[in-house]
GROMACS .gro file of C-alpha atoms in nm:
model
  260
    1MET     CA    1  14.730   3.290   3.074
    2VAL     CA    2  14.409   3.089   3.036
    3ARG     CA    3  14.486   2.915   3.362
    4GLY     CA    4  14.528   3.246   3.544
    5VAL     CA    5  14.194   3.373   3.411
    6SER     CA    6  14.020   3.052   3.512
    7GLU     CA    7  14.167   3.069   3.862
    8GLN     CA    8  14.048   3.429   3.902
    9THR     CA    9  13.702   3.330   3.779
   10GLU     CA   10  13.693   3.041   4.025
   11ILE     CA   11  13.796   3.265   4.315
   12ARG     CA   12  13.537   3.526   4.225
   13SER     CA   13  13.265   3.263   4.198
   14THR     CA   14  13.340   3.132   4.546
   15GLU     CA   15  13.329   3.476   4.708
   16ARG     CA   16  13.009   3.540   4.896
   17PRO     CA   17  12.842   3.878   4.865
   18VAL     CA   18  12.848   4.082   5.183
   19PRO     CA   19  12.492   4.121   5.309
   20PRO     CA   20  12.381   4.483   5.353
   21GLN     CA   21  12.384   4.610   5.708
   22PRO     CA   22  12.035   4.669   5.845
   23ALA     CA   23  11.954   5.035   5.896
   24ALA     CA   24  11.892   5.155   6.247
   25PRO     CA   25  11.518   5.158   6.317
   26ALA     CA   26  11.353   5.497   6.328
   27LYS     CA   27  11.260   5.620   6.674
   28PRO     CA   28  10.921   5.786   6.724
   29ASP     CA   29  10.935   6.156   6.806
   30SER     CA   30  10.720   6.096   7.113
   31ALA     CA   31  10.979   5.855   7.254
   32VAL     CA   32  11.264   6.100   7.191
   33ILE     CA   33  11.071   6.384   7.354
   34ARG     CA   34  10.976   6.168   7.651
   35ASP     CA   35  11.338   6.068   7.715
   36ALA     CA   36  11.465   6.422   7.665
   37LEU     CA   37  11.205   6.569   7.900
   38GLY     CA   38  11.284   6.307   8.162
   39VAL     CA   39  11.651   6.399   8.162
   40GLY     CA   40  11.585   6.773   8.145
   41VAL     CA   41  11.340   6.773   8.435
   42ALA     CA   42  11.542   6.536   8.657
   43VAL     CA   43  11.867   6.729   8.619
   44GLY     CA   44  11.711   7.074   8.592
   45LEU     CA   45  11.563   7.042   8.940
   46SER     CA   46  11.913   7.008   9.085
   47GLY     CA   47  11.956   7.378   9.014
   48PHE     CA   48  11.804   7.419   9.361
   49ALA     CA   49  12.121   7.271   9.505
   50PHE     CA   50  12.342   7.509   9.312
   51GLY     CA   51  12.139   7.813   9.412
   52VAL     CA   52  12.161   7.718   9.778
   53THR     CA   53  12.531   7.629   9.759
   54SER     CA   54  12.616   7.951   9.578
   55ALA     CA   55  12.426   8.164   9.826
   56GLY     CA   56  12.598   7.982  10.111
   57ALA     CA   57  12.936   8.057   9.953
   58GLY     CA   58  12.863   8.428   9.973
   59LEU     CA   59  12.764   8.501   9.613
   60SER     CA   60  12.481   8.746   9.555
   61LEU     CA   61  12.156   8.655   9.384
   62LEU     CA   62  12.269   8.835   9.067
   63GLN     CA   63  12.606   8.654   9.062
   64THR     CA   64  12.441   8.317   9.120
   65CYS     CA   65  12.188   8.364   8.840
   66ALA     CA   66  12.454   8.501   8.604
   67LEU     CA   67  12.660   8.185   8.651
   68SER     CA   68  12.367   7.965   8.552
   69LEU     CA   69  12.269   8.185   8.259
   70LEU     CA   70  12.616   8.236   8.112
   71VAL     CA   71  12.819   7.934   8.223
   72PHE     CA   72  12.548   7.664   8.229
   73THR     CA   73  12.758   7.362   8.310
   74GLY     CA   74  12.655   7.233   8.648
   75ALA     CA   75  12.973   7.054   8.754
   76SER     CA   76  13.190   7.357   8.681
   77GLN     CA   77  12.950   7.585   8.865
   78PHE     CA   78  12.953   7.360   9.173
   79ALA     CA   79  13.333   7.340   9.157
   80LEU     CA   80  13.362   7.718   9.149
   81VAL     CA   81  13.130   7.794   9.440
   82GLY     CA   82  13.261   7.495   9.635
   83ALA     CA   83  13.616   7.624   9.614
   84LEU     CA   84  13.504   7.972   9.712
   85ALA     CA   85  13.308   7.835  10.008
   86ALA     CA   86  13.621   7.652  10.124
   87GLY     CA   87  13.812   7.981  10.124
   88GLY     CA   88  14.000   7.923   9.800
   89ASN     CA   89  14.148   8.194   9.584
   90PRO     CA   90  13.894   8.317   9.321
   91LEU     CA   91  14.146   8.274   9.038
   92THR     CA   92  14.228   7.919   9.149
   93ALA     CA   93  13.858   7.838   9.181
   94ALA     CA   94  13.792   7.975   8.833
   95ALA     CA   95  14.083   7.778   8.687
   96GLY     CA   96  13.952   7.454   8.838
   97ALA     CA   97  13.605   7.520   8.701
   98PHE     CA   98  13.755   7.596   8.359
   99PHE     CA   99  13.947   7.269   8.347
  100LEU     CA  100  13.638   7.075   8.451
  101GLY     CA  101  13.431   7.243   8.180
  102ALA     CA  102  13.693   7.179   7.912
  103ARG     CA  103  13.541   6.836   7.848
  104ASN     CA  104  13.248   7.008   7.678
  105ALA     CA  105  13.483   7.111   7.396
  106PHE     CA  106  13.543   6.742   7.318
  107TYR     CA  107  13.169   6.677   7.332
  108GLY     CA  108  13.122   6.959   7.084
  109LEU     CA  109  13.359   6.803   6.832
  110ARG     CA  110  13.156   6.483   6.836
  111LEU     CA  111  12.814   6.648   6.832
  112SER     CA  112  12.910   6.879   6.547
  113ALA     CA  113  12.928   6.581   6.312
  114VAL     CA  114  12.615   6.417   6.453
  115LEU     CA  115  12.389   6.723   6.448
  116GLY     CA  116  12.524   6.884   6.132
  117TYR     CA  117  12.404   7.234   6.215
  118ARG     CA  118  12.493   7.528   5.992
  119ALA     CA  119  12.777   7.756   6.094
  120ALA     CA  120  12.536   8.028   6.207
  121LEU     CA  121  12.365   7.795   6.458
  122LYS     CA  122  12.676   7.631   6.600
  123PRO     CA  123  12.767   7.912   6.846
  124LEU     CA  124  12.412   7.903   6.987
  125ALA     CA  125  12.406   7.523   7.010
  126ALA     CA  126  12.748   7.520   7.176
  127HIS     CA  127  12.599   7.680   7.488
  128TRP     CA  128  12.387   7.368   7.541
  129VAL     CA  129  12.667   7.115   7.489
  130ILE     CA  130  12.688   6.947   7.830
  131ASP     CA  131  12.690   6.593   7.968
  132GLU     CA  132  12.315   6.535   7.953
  133THR     CA  133  12.249   6.677   7.604
  134THR     CA  134  12.546   6.480   7.471
  135ALA     CA  135  12.419   6.154   7.620
  136VAL     CA  136  12.066   6.200   7.486
  137THR     CA  137  12.189   6.305   7.141
  138LEU     CA  138  12.431   6.016   7.095
  139ALA     CA  139  12.164   5.767   7.200
  140GLN     CA  140  11.950   5.850   6.894
  141PRO     CA  141  11.958   5.637   6.576
  142ASP     CA  142  11.947   5.917   6.316
  143ARG     CA  143  12.019   6.287   6.271
  144ARG     CA  144  11.657   6.399   6.294
  145SER     CA  145  11.607   6.226   6.628
  146ALA     CA  146  11.945   6.352   6.747
  147ARG     CA  147  11.851   6.713   6.673
  148LEU     CA  148  11.514   6.671   6.842
  149GLY     CA  149  11.668   6.511   7.150
  150PHE     CA  150  11.939   6.776   7.174
  151THR     CA  151  11.693   7.064   7.140
  152VAL     CA  152  11.432   6.935   7.386
  153THR     CA  153  11.692   6.832   7.644
  154GLY     CA  154  11.886   7.158   7.615
  155LEU     CA  155  11.579   7.382   7.628
  156THR     CA  156  11.414   7.198   7.917
  157LEU     CA  157  11.733   7.178   8.119
  158TYR     CA  158  11.834   7.540   8.054
  159VAL     CA  159  11.497   7.682   8.156
  160LEU     CA  160  11.453   7.462   8.463
  161TRP     CA  161  11.814   7.496   8.578
  162ASN     CA  162  11.793   7.874   8.575
  163LEU     CA  163  11.452   7.887   8.740
  164THR     CA  164  11.551   7.650   9.019
  165THR     CA  165  11.882   7.833   9.065
  166PHE     CA  166  11.687   8.154   9.125
  167VAL     CA  167  11.443   7.988   9.366
  168GLY     CA  168  11.721   7.803   9.546
  169ALA     CA  169  11.925   8.119   9.597
  170LEU     CA  170  11.616   8.302   9.733
  171GLY     CA  171  11.513   8.023   9.966
  172ALA     CA  172  11.858   7.905  10.074
  173GLU     CA  173  11.781   7.931  10.442
  174ALA     CA  174  11.446   7.757  10.415
  175LEU     CA  175  11.581   7.467  10.208
  176GLY     CA  176  11.866   7.388  10.444
  177ASP     CA  177  12.142   7.138  10.372
  178THR     CA  178  12.119   7.024  10.007
  179ARG     CA  179  12.304   6.700  10.085
  180ALA     CA  180  12.006   6.593  10.295
  181TRP     CA  181  11.786   6.626   9.987
  182GLY     CA  182  12.030   6.446   9.759
  183LEU     CA  183  11.993   6.709   9.487
  184ASP     CA  184  12.367   6.736   9.434
  185ALA     CA  185  12.371   6.373   9.321
  186ALA     CA  186  12.088   6.404   9.068
  187SER     CA  187  12.301   6.519   8.775
  188PRO     CA  188  12.575   6.251   8.790
  189ALA     CA  189  12.316   5.981   8.864
  190VAL     CA  190  12.115   6.064   8.552
  191PHE     CA  191  12.429   6.083   8.339
  192LEU     CA  192  12.548   5.740   8.456
  193ALA     CA  193  12.204   5.594   8.393
  194LEU     CA  194  12.221   5.722   8.034
  195LEU     CA  195  12.579   5.608   7.982
  196ALA     CA  196  12.551   5.253   8.118
  197PRO     CA  197  12.332   5.106   7.837
  198MET     CA  198  12.576   5.243   7.577
  199LEU     CA  199  12.864   5.032   7.712
  200ARG     CA  200  12.793   4.722   7.503
  201THR     CA  201  13.140   4.576   7.440
  202THR     CA  202  13.411   4.459   7.676
  203VAL     CA  203  13.648   4.730   7.551
  204GLU     CA  204  13.395   5.003   7.632
  205ARG     CA  205  13.332   4.864   7.980
  206VAL     CA  206  13.703   4.834   8.054
  207ALA     CA  207  13.765   5.191   7.935
  208ALA     CA  208  13.482   5.321   8.154
  209GLY     CA  209  13.607   5.125   8.455
  210LEU     CA  210  13.962   5.252   8.408
  211ALA     CA  211  13.834   5.610   8.381
  212VAL     CA  212  13.653   5.570   8.713
  213VAL     CA  213  13.969   5.434   8.877
  214LEU     CA  214  14.176   5.726   8.744
  215VAL     CA  215  13.928   5.978   8.885
  216MET     CA  216  13.907   5.809   9.225
  217VAL     CA  217  14.285   5.782   9.261
  218THR     CA  218  14.371   6.135   9.146
  219LEU     CA  219  14.075   6.319   9.300
  220PRO     CA  220  14.239   6.373   9.643
  221LEU     CA  221  14.574   6.465   9.487
  222LEU     CA  222  14.503   6.704   9.200
  223PRO     CA  223  14.313   7.033   9.161
  224THR     CA  224  13.944   7.030   9.078
  225GLY     CA  225  13.876   6.940   8.716
  226VAL     CA  226  14.214   6.783   8.640
  227PRO     CA  227  14.110   6.427   8.741
  228VAL     CA  228  13.821   6.440   8.494
  229LEU     CA  229  14.056   6.540   8.212
  230LEU     CA  230  14.303   6.266   8.307
  231SER     CA  231  14.026   6.007   8.297
  232ALA     CA  232  14.001   6.072   7.921
  233LEU     CA  233  14.335   5.889   7.887
  234ALA     CA  234  14.155   5.564   7.969
  235ALA     CA  235  14.014   5.528   7.618
  236PRO     CA  236  14.342   5.553   7.421
  237ALA     CA  237  14.519   5.335   7.680
  238VAL     CA  238  14.265   5.056   7.639
  239LEU     CA  239  14.268   5.087   7.259
  240ILE     CA  240  14.650   5.064   7.250
  241VAL     CA  241  14.645   4.746   7.459
  242GLN     CA  242  14.368   4.600   7.243
  243GLY     CA  243  14.560   4.680   6.924
  244ARG     CA  244  14.872   4.508   7.053
  245ARG     CA  245  14.677   4.198   7.152
  246GLU     CA  246  14.515   4.182   6.808
  247ARG     CA  247  14.854   4.211   6.636
  248VAL     CA  248  14.997   3.932   6.852
  249THR     CA  249  14.699   3.711   6.769
  250GLU     CA  250  14.734   3.783   6.397
  251ASN     CA  251  15.106   3.703   6.407
  252ARG     CA  252  15.042   3.375   6.585
  253THR     CA  253  14.771   3.283   6.336
  254ALA     CA  254  14.994   3.371   6.039
  255THR     CA  255  15.283   3.170   6.187
  256GLY     CA  256  15.058   2.872   6.242
  257GLU     CA  257  14.932   2.886   5.883
  258ASP     CA  258  15.286   2.909   5.745
  259ARG     CA  259  15.393   2.601   5.943
  260SER     CA  260  15.095   2.403   5.826
   0.00000   0.00000   0.00000
């Protein structure tokens, strides 16, 4: 009994205390606002492209503005008017836009825990849960900065997107082909620029690369929006493979220790 107590005391004495993890440094409000405004302005201006595309697809000014005010998810809006412009069935076009916008529901689950808004504010905040607000919010080190980034990005983008949609729909003929201006590429370019610095580990980079491959392969084969949803399978696939490799490594290590 004395020996057992002494062995436990010896083991405890040799254990090293785990050093506390350093807290994430606070980010100045001015830096958060600057980043949020940059994203909001850059992407909000691409509302010109949507206004022009929607008008070219035959939608009225009221219909075009209503889409930006009530739907407010650029990719889904472009998918809808693009399908209509190609002569697609309105129900099919709406279904494709719905599937493409379904990703925002998954963003909302993550942002709900990060922002911690009260139940009364969640329905209002949900309208601003899109790619850009999610990227800016998740890039912040604490809840206060996350709320500030989400609010400034959402407000700036919502106001500018709707204003430029209105102007683009009015001046569709004067603006001409939006592809010549490159406005249709502004939104995905900004989102990728925000996402890239967040891919710090090999697992994250592999998951992102696999998601891109899934989208590129299935894009010509499946309806609009479905390839984006399928790309979400990249993350669990990579994690499953990583888990198996770790278990194999642990088994080999344990076997080697037993033999020694």
